[in-house]
Structures are given as C-alpha cells and as structure tokens.
C-alpha cells in the first residue's frame, strides 16, 4: 500500500460507526464487566468481540507506525494510535486476570497511547509491578522505558550482562547440553529459548545505549541505540518471533518520541551573549539532576510543551502589574502607570545598576538601600570582625562587634525593633552569651521576649543579610589595593548565633537541626567538648560512644529537656547535600581487549560492581576495569570518555558529593 491508501484506510477505521461501532461496543462492555465476566442482566455481546477488538487494535497500531515511517498526516497518525490503544485497553483493563497474554496486550495498549502523545494514559496502564503484568524480559524492559524507571532498567541490563546469559558462548553451551538431553524438558523448546535470549541481548544493548544518551545528551548514542534495535528487529522478523518483533519495532519509535521531547532536545543547547558559558553548565546540571530522581524526569510530555509555550506567551504579553491595571478604569490606569514611571525615573537617576541589584537582593527600597550604602564601610568591617571572633571562640569581641552591628542596623527602617527596650544592649549581650534573660526582664518580661523574637531573631538577621548581599552586589573590596571581596571571608556564623542565642557554633548547629532547648544545647556541647560544624558531623557526634553513654543517664542533658532530647536523637536525619556542581578528573584503567580499544572521545560507562569498578561500552558490555575503586554508587551522573592515553579515561561528574570522595 502507498501512503494515500494507508491514510484512506485509517480514516475509515477511526470513524465512530466503523464495523458496527466496534470500539463503542467494546468500551461499553468494559464499563460493566469484571474480571472478564458480565453481570446478570447485562446486554448480550458477541463472543468474538475481544478477538475483533484486538485485531482492530493491532491493525491500527501497524498502520499508525506505517504512517509515521512514511511521513503521513500527523493528526491521522495520532488518531490511529489512540484508537488502537483504546481498543486493546477495552479488552485488558477489566478482562480475564488469568489470561497469560494480558500483560503483553496491556503493554501494546500503553505503547499505542505513548505513540499518540498520551504519555499519562500509557503510564497509568502500566503502573503496577512487572510480576502482575506477566511480562517477558524484553516486554518488561519496554515497560520500564515507558514508566521512566531508568535506574531499574539499567540495573536489569547490568545483571543480564554480568551474568552472561545472552552471550554467544552461554547460548551455544546451553544448546549443546539440551541436545545431549541434560536440559531438555517437555514444556520448553531449547532453540526458541536460545533465540529469545539472543534477541533479548540485542534489545538490552539498544536500550542501554539509549539510557547513556539520556545521561550524556549525545545524539550519536541515540543513533547507536536505533541501529542495535533495527538489527534486532530484522532478526526477529526473519525468525518469525512475533512478541519480540513488536518490542523492537515499538521501542525504535518510542526512542524517537522520547528523545524529541527530552530536555536535551527541548532546551536550547546554548544562548547568545556573555552568559552562554554558564547556560551550558546550568543546563547540564538541570538535566542530570532530573534524570537521577526516583522516577526519572527526562522529557516534557507533548501537552506540557504546548502548555509551556502558552505560558511563556502569556508572561511576555501580560505581567501581574498589567493584570492588576486591567481591574481599574482607564483614568486610574494612566495615573498608576505615570506614578510608576516617575518613581522608576527617580530610582534610576539616583542609583547605579549594582546598587539597584543590591537593594533587590536585600529586599529593601530606595531609602533603606541608600542608608545601607551610607554605613556600608563600617558595617562590612563589623560583619567580618564578628564572624572572625566567633570562629576563633573570642566571645568578648564577638559580642562587641554584633552589638556594633545592631547599633547601625536598628537605626534604619524597617529594621527598627518593636518594642525597643532601653536595655536592649544588655539583653543582646546576655542572649549571645547563652545566659538566661529572666534577671534582665523584671517587670518588662513581655517586652523583652517580644524584643528577642522581633528584634533579635527576625530584624537583626535580616539587616545583617542585607549588609552581606549589598556588599556582594556592589563588589565591595577589602584590604590593601582591594585584594579581597566579602566572599573571601567567613560571614555565615553571626546570623545563626543571633537566631539561636549562642556564640558556640556547635550549639547553634544543634538547635538549627531541631533541638529546641537553648540551655540544654549549650550544656550537651559543653559536656562533650563537641566541635561539629555541620549536620553530617553532628550525626557522627550523636553516634559516638561518649554521647551514647551519656544518653543512658535519665537526667541528661537536663531533667526538663530529657523528653525533647530523646525525641530529637530519634528523629534526626542529616539532610543530603543537594547543591550539584560539575567536577572533572582522570583515572587509570585497564582494557579487556587492548586490540579493540575504543577511539579517543568515545563515551563509556563507569559502574560499581561489588568490590570492582568496571568500564562498560554504550551497549553495556564490560570492556575494562578502573584501578581506582568506586566507594559507593554516585548520587549524580558520572560521564566518562576515552582519552588519547589508552591507559586512562576522563570523568565528568554532575552531582552533590565531591568526586574525590567517590573513589577509594
């Protein structure tokens, strides 16, 4: 059939009245039957309805693929796939659960929906365990691809490859044993099993290369995967192995669909301008972090792409300000617009671009920003001095510098506390030193507590952060000839000290981690001479023998805080490091077959396998071993390429943990 004949055939097949409303009859039956049985009093349906629906679905799926391959009408092609999916779904969704073909048919329906750009419907059809679906190895691999369970799919391929079940040697050996009668069974065909394993090996090779393409963004690997699957398709056709043939043919088209809607294809690879270099790296970090989620997010669904385009158009055509204006009459709109323009002209006339950026990042307006500019030099020096004193354990100078900062900040609106007691300096000093505030409260207990909450925990940290980000935005320099910037100094200790009420960094870390007793936090740190500075060190300290021994004391840290402490140590889990970055390294490797070494720049895999670190080809065949051992499986994406030196490979890692820590 030529293209025109195929399109005419599909057009007639998707008409609602086709074959006596076949699809409508199937969907009506699906609404009322349960486990393949109709309830009493149900309308009569012809006994061949399931067969007719499956034949109709298979035919439309094939015709849709033909349309796709020959560049036919896109709308008609999607309609063919959608009708195919609905016909097969009508048979399997509530059909006989004991039908051994049910899993395969469900997979065909899901594949049809996916090819019709209805990914959500495809996902919902397969959202159950592979065991429930009774799928073969190849069918399960295809289902994992549709479900974006890439980690599970990669693990299954890796297990298959390392086990050597699909290798030529293993298949020949098993056939030889079967021929001798040692493995022959009445209910199995050794030759069919061997052919299935060989085809599965080719199928896994193609999917393995495609997973690597999604991780690296290399389009040549997509072509490699397509080539592997095409060879498998031809072999399955020659051997007349129908389920395997379907898996290969559908997978080839799914790869194209997934790649064309993947972030690698949808997000521009680069941008014009001075930000082009950072765009490329941020784009890579974004994509790799999505791939490593529990359910890999590798692409935008067609509906999401269309929705994103509409959203961008709406944003470009209308802002929140514009929508607010439309609520008023024309005179008010002109008045508000004129006021905004006049205010903008004043701000632009009195400030520089770095100043405006600093005001924005600090969350302040023009007047407050100008006040911060005026006190910047002294405030910057006090900020650096306060943090340095905290770092060195110098309480006297820490308190002096922070009080000096407060004197500056509390004089600027909107950082002025309410209430603002006369003895606020004494309150701040006692608070920082971890002392009880009761002796300072007297009859003004309420005001003192409100000052701590409003002035010390909220407004003073806000003001200090405003000073810091203003210095960063304006590029303030320090030292002789301006050799240093604010980022060259530790400036992150003062705010936690103020928020928690202690200059002890470990006690502040403990309280920020969730232990809600200031006095008890200070005591446990003092009792154990703790020096942890982050949540991961805190976890190690909690697991230490000293802390475990003290935990046996029913009165520790204090009788009043005992319950809070037990709750904290039971529930505390250190947060995972979540800031991803790119890191590069080179490691030494040895190759299994040095005479068939890959050319320079070839992408390979580095995978931890027990105590060894193996190098795999794109098709997931072991080709070498690294001398350095992966201590654990990386949380991020590890990309490797061969180099001009045959004894090494270049690594590029996108992930949260240091690359050096991954290798023993």
PDB file of N, CA and C in Angstrom, residues 449-503:
ATOM      1  N   UNK A 449      10.789  39.591  75.829  1.00  0.00           N
ATOM      2  CA  UNK A 449      10.589  38.410  74.987  1.00  0.00           C
ATOM      3  C   UNK A 449      10.168  38.806  73.577  1.00  0.00           C
ATOM      4  N   UNK A 450       9.329  39.826  73.468  1.00  0.00           N
ATOM      5  CA  UNK A 450       8.920  40.291  72.138  1.00  0.00           C
ATOM      6  C   UNK A 450      10.089  40.921  71.400  1.00  0.00           C
ATOM      7  N   UNK A 451      10.978  41.608  72.131  1.00  0.00           N
ATOM      8  CA  UNK A 451      12.173  42.184  71.502  1.00  0.00           C
ATOM      9  C   UNK A 451      13.084  41.081  70.966  1.00  0.00           C
ATOM     10  N   UNK A 452      13.246  40.015  71.755  1.00  0.00           N
ATOM     11  CA  UNK A 452      14.082  38.899  71.290  1.00  0.00           C
ATOM     12  C   UNK A 452      13.487  38.300  70.018  1.00  0.00           C
ATOM     13  N   UNK A 453      12.167  38.090  70.028  1.00  0.00           N
ATOM     14  CA  UNK A 453      11.519  37.461  68.875  1.00  0.00           C
ATOM     15  C   UNK A 453      11.517  38.375  67.659  1.00  0.00           C
ATOM     16  N   UNK A 454      11.159  39.644  67.860  1.00  0.00           N
ATOM     17  CA  UNK A 454      11.025  40.563  66.730  1.00  0.00           C
ATOM     18  C   UNK A 454      12.350  41.194  66.326  1.00  0.00           C
ATOM     19  N   UNK A 455      13.112  41.645  67.332  1.00  0.00           N
ATOM     20  CA  UNK A 455      14.332  42.381  67.016  1.00  0.00           C
ATOM     21  C   UNK A 455      15.536  41.501  66.772  1.00  0.00           C
ATOM     22  N   UNK A 456      15.720  40.453  67.596  1.00  0.00           N
ATOM     23  CA  UNK A 456      16.939  39.650  67.505  1.00  0.00           C
ATOM     24  C   UNK A 456      16.801  38.465  66.546  1.00  0.00           C
ATOM     25  N   UNK A 457      15.671  37.798  66.574  1.00  0.00           N
ATOM     26  CA  UNK A 457      15.531  36.604  65.740  1.00  0.00           C
ATOM     27  C   UNK A 457      15.082  36.955  64.324  1.00  0.00           C
ATOM     28  N   UNK A 458      14.402  38.095  64.159  1.00  0.00           N
ATOM     29  CA  UNK A 458      13.878  38.452  62.838  1.00  0.00           C
ATOM     30  C   UNK A 458      14.616  39.634  62.201  1.00  0.00           C
ATOM     31  N   UNK A 459      14.563  40.812  62.834  1.00  0.00           N
ATOM     32  CA  UNK A 459      15.031  42.016  62.142  1.00  0.00           C
ATOM     33  C   UNK A 459      16.549  42.155  62.092  1.00  0.00           C
ATOM     34  N   UNK A 460      17.252  41.788  63.166  1.00  0.00           N
ATOM     35  CA  UNK A 460      18.713  41.902  63.137  1.00  0.00           C
ATOM     36  C   UNK A 460      19.326  40.945  62.107  1.00  0.00           C
ATOM     37  N   UNK A 461      18.923  39.663  62.037  1.00  0.00           N
ATOM     38  CA  UNK A 461      19.441  38.803  60.965  1.00  0.00           C
ATOM     39  C   UNK A 461      19.102  39.320  59.569  1.00  0.00           C
ATOM     40  N   UNK A 462      17.895  39.875  59.405  1.00  0.00           N
ATOM     41  CA  UNK A 462      17.526  40.451  58.111  1.00  0.00           C
ATOM     42  C   UNK A 462      18.477  41.587  57.745  1.00  0.00           C
ATOM     43  N   UNK A 463      18.730  42.460  58.705  1.00  0.00           N
ATOM     44  CA  UNK A 463      19.634  43.574  58.444  1.00  0.00           C
ATOM     45  C   UNK A 463      21.048  43.120  58.122  1.00  0.00           C
ATOM     46  N   UNK A 464      21.542  42.100  58.851  1.00  0.00           N
ATOM     47  CA  UNK A 464      22.899  41.595  58.590  1.00  0.00           C
ATOM     48  C   UNK A 464      22.975  40.966  57.203  1.00  0.00           C
ATOM     49  N   UNK A 465      21.950  40.196  56.824  1.00  0.00           N
ATOM     50  CA  UNK A 465      21.931  39.618  55.480  1.00  0.00           C
ATOM     51  C   UNK A 465      21.852  40.708  54.417  1.00  0.00           C
ATOM     52  N   UNK A 466      21.120  41.785  54.704  1.00  0.00           N
ATOM     53  CA  UNK A 466      21.045  42.899  53.755  1.00  0.00           C
ATOM     54  C   UNK A 466      22.420  43.526  53.551  1.00  0.00           C
ATOM     55  N   UNK A 467      23.183  43.661  54.630  1.00  0.00           N
ATOM     56  CA  UNK A 467      24.552  44.193  54.521  1.00  0.00           C
ATOM     57  C   UNK A 467      25.419  43.264  53.671  1.00  0.00           C
ATOM     58  N   UNK A 468      25.277  41.970  53.900  1.00  0.00           N
ATOM     59  CA  UNK A 468      26.104  40.997  53.165  1.00  0.00           C
ATOM     60  C   UNK A 468      25.792  41.002  51.670  1.00  0.00           C
ATOM     61  N   UNK A 469      24.504  40.894  51.306  1.00  0.00           N
ATOM     62  CA  UNK A 469      24.164  40.811  49.880  1.00  0.00           C
ATOM     63  C   UNK A 469      24.415  42.144  49.185  1.00  0.00           C
ATOM     64  N   UNK A 470      24.277  43.269  49.918  1.00  0.00           N
ATOM     65  CA  UNK A 470      24.609  44.563  49.318  1.00  0.00           C
ATOM     66  C   UNK A 470      26.084  44.628  48.965  1.00  0.00           C
ATOM     67  N   UNK A 471      26.937  44.101  49.875  1.00  0.00           N
ATOM     68  CA  UNK A 471      28.379  44.081  49.617  1.00  0.00           C
ATOM     69  C   UNK A 471      28.711  43.188  48.425  1.00  0.00           C
ATOM     70  N   UNK A 472      28.032  42.058  48.313  1.00  0.00           N
ATOM     71  CA  UNK A 472      28.267  41.171  47.170  1.00  0.00           C
ATOM     72  C   UNK A 472      27.845  41.826  45.866  1.00  0.00           C
ATOM     73  N   UNK A 473      26.660  42.430  45.853  1.00  0.00           N
ATOM     74  CA  UNK A 473      26.143  43.029  44.622  1.00  0.00           C
ATOM     75  C   UNK A 473      26.986  44.209  44.158  1.00  0.00           C
ATOM     76  N   UNK A 474      27.519  44.987  45.105  1.00  0.00           N
ATOM     77  CA  UNK A 474      28.306  46.171  44.755  1.00  0.00           C
ATOM     78  C   UNK A 474      29.784  45.865  44.569  1.00  0.00           C
ATOM     79  N   UNK A 475      30.179  44.623  44.844  1.00  0.00           N
ATOM     80  CA  UNK A 475      31.585  44.265  44.680  1.00  0.00           C
ATOM     81  C   UNK A 475      32.497  45.008  45.635  1.00  0.00           C
ATOM     82  N   UNK A 476      32.043  45.236  46.882  1.00  0.00           N
ATOM     83  CA  UNK A 476      32.875  45.926  47.872  1.00  0.00           C
ATOM     84  C   UNK A 476      34.185  45.169  48.073  1.00  0.00           C
ATOM     85  N   UNK A 477      35.270  45.926  48.187  1.00  0.00           N
ATOM     86  CA  UNK A 477      36.593  45.306  48.336  1.00  0.00           C
ATOM     87  C   UNK A 477      37.203  45.665  49.686  1.00  0.00           C
ATOM     88  N   UNK A 478      38.179  44.837  50.097  1.00  0.00           N
ATOM     89  CA  UNK A 478      38.809  44.996  51.407  1.00  0.00           C
ATOM     90  C   UNK A 478      40.306  44.754  51.263  1.00  0.00           C
ATOM     91  N   UNK A 479      41.049  45.249  52.251  1.00  0.00           N
ATOM     92  CA  UNK A 479      42.491  45.030  52.257  1.00  0.00           C
ATOM     93  C   UNK A 479      43.228  46.012  51.365  1.00  0.00           C
ATOM     94  N   UNK A 480      44.535  45.891  51.371  1.00  0.00           N
ATOM     95  CA  UNK A 480      45.360  46.774  50.559  1.00  0.00           C
ATOM     96  C   UNK A 480      45.071  46.551  49.080  1.00  0.00           C
ATOM     97  N   UNK A 481      44.860  47.663  48.389  1.00  0.00           N
ATOM     98  CA  UNK A 481      44.601  47.654  46.952  1.00  0.00           C
ATOM     99  C   UNK A 481      43.358  46.842  46.589  1.00  0.00           C
ATOM    100  N   UNK A 482      42.447  46.674  47.563  1.00  0.00           N
ATOM    101  CA  UNK A 482      41.189  45.975  47.278  1.00  0.00           C
ATOM    102  C   UNK A 482      41.371  44.559  46.803  1.00  0.00           C
ATOM    103  N   UNK A 483      42.210  43.802  47.491  1.00  0.00           N
ATOM    104  CA  UNK A 483      42.532  42.442  47.047  1.00  0.00           C
ATOM    105  C   UNK A 483      41.418  41.439  47.344  1.00  0.00           C
ATOM    106  N   UNK A 484      40.540  41.753  48.306  1.00  0.00           N
ATOM    107  CA  UNK A 484      39.550  40.771  48.746  1.00  0.00           C
ATOM    108  C   UNK A 484      38.131  41.312  48.577  1.00  0.00           C
ATOM    109  N   UNK A 485      37.177  40.395  48.457  1.00  0.00           N
ATOM    110  CA  UNK A 485      35.757  40.739  48.464  1.00  0.00           C
ATOM    111  C   UNK A 485      35.104  40.077  49.674  1.00  0.00           C
ATOM    112  N   UNK A 486      33.833  40.362  49.886  1.00  0.00           N
ATOM    113  CA  UNK A 486      33.129  39.809  51.046  1.00  0.00           C
ATOM    114  C   UNK A 486      33.085  38.279  50.992  1.00  0.00           C
ATOM    115  N   UNK A 487      33.128  37.717  49.773  1.00  0.00           N
ATOM    116  CA  UNK A 487      33.079  36.259  49.625  1.00  0.00           C
ATOM    117  C   UNK A 487      34.372  35.576  50.052  1.00  0.00           C
ATOM    118  N   UNK A 488      35.430  36.351  50.248  1.00  0.00           N
ATOM    119  CA  UNK A 488      36.698  35.771  50.697  1.00  0.00           C
ATOM    120  C   UNK A 488      36.741  35.588  52.212  1.00  0.00           C
ATOM    121  N   UNK A 489      35.699  36.029  52.906  1.00  0.00           N
ATOM    122  CA  UNK A 489      35.662  35.938  54.366  1.00  0.00           C
ATOM    123  C   UNK A 489      34.511  35.028  54.811  1.00  0.00           C
ATOM    124  N   UNK A 490      34.661  34.441  55.987  1.00  0.00           N
ATOM    125  CA  UNK A 490      33.571  33.690  56.610  1.00  0.00           C
ATOM    126  C   UNK A 490      32.590  34.699  57.199  1.00  0.00           C
ATOM    127  N   UNK A 491      31.382  34.760  56.629  1.00  0.00           N
ATOM    128  CA  UNK A 491      30.385  35.713  57.125  1.00  0.00           C
ATOM    129  C   UNK A 491      29.055  35.007  57.421  1.00  0.00           C
ATOM    130  N   UNK A 492      29.094  33.687  57.628  1.00  0.00           N
ATOM    131  CA  UNK A 492      27.860  32.949  57.843  1.00  0.00           C
ATOM    132  C   UNK A 492      27.627  32.472  59.256  1.00  0.00           C
ATOM    133  N   UNK A 493      28.410  32.982  60.233  1.00  0.00           N
ATOM    134  CA  UNK A 493      28.271  32.499  61.606  1.00  0.00           C
ATOM    135  C   UNK A 493      27.475  33.436  62.508  1.00  0.00           C
ATOM    136  N   UNK A 494      27.471  34.723  62.192  1.00  0.00           N
ATOM    137  CA  UNK A 494      26.821  35.692  63.076  1.00  0.00           C
ATOM    138  C   UNK A 494      25.311  35.497  63.123  1.00  0.00           C
ATOM    139  N   UNK A 495      24.698  35.299  61.973  1.00  0.00           N
ATOM    140  CA  UNK A 495      23.237  35.162  61.938  1.00  0.00           C
ATOM    141  C   UNK A 495      22.755  33.938  62.723  1.00  0.00           C
ATOM    142  N   UNK A 496      23.334  32.723  62.531  1.00  0.00           N
ATOM    143  CA  UNK A 496      22.907  31.590  63.371  1.00  0.00           C
ATOM    144  C   UNK A 496      23.115  31.845  64.863  1.00  0.00           C
ATOM    145  N   UNK A 497      24.203  32.547  65.218  1.00  0.00           N
ATOM    146  CA  UNK A 497      24.453  32.844  66.630  1.00  0.00           C
ATOM    147  C   UNK A 497      23.343  33.714  67.206  1.00  0.00           C
ATOM    148  N   UNK A 498      22.904  34.700  66.422  1.00  0.00           N
ATOM    149  CA  UNK A 498      21.847  35.598  66.890  1.00  0.00           C
ATOM    150  C   UNK A 498      20.509  34.867  66.932  1.00  0.00           C
ATOM    151  N   UNK A 499      20.233  34.063  65.919  1.00  0.00           N
ATOM    152  CA  UNK A 499      18.947  33.368  65.858  1.00  0.00           C
ATOM    153  C   UNK A 499      18.796  32.325  66.962  1.00  0.00           C
ATOM    154  N   UNK A 500      19.892  31.699  67.356  1.00  0.00           N
ATOM    155  CA  UNK A 500      19.814  30.630  68.362  1.00  0.00           C
ATOM    156  C   UNK A 500      20.184  31.085  69.764  1.00  0.00           C
ATOM    157  N   UNK A 501      20.844  32.235  69.883  1.00  0.00           N
ATOM    158  CA  UNK A 501      21.195  32.740  71.199  1.00  0.00           C
ATOM    159  C   UNK A 501      22.420  32.106  71.800  1.00  0.00           C
ATOM    160  N   UNK A 502      23.417  31.807  70.981  1.00  0.00           N
ATOM    161  CA  UNK A 502      24.685  31.282  71.491  1.00  0.00           C
ATOM    162  C   UNK A 502      25.785  31.536  70.477  1.00  0.00           C
ATOM    163  N   UNK A 503      26.978  31.846  70.985  1.00  0.00           N
ATOM    164  CA  UNK A 503      28.139  32.047  70.123  1.00  0.00           C
ATOM    165  C   UNK A 503      28.865  30.740  69.849  1.00  0.00           C
TER     166      UNK A 503
END
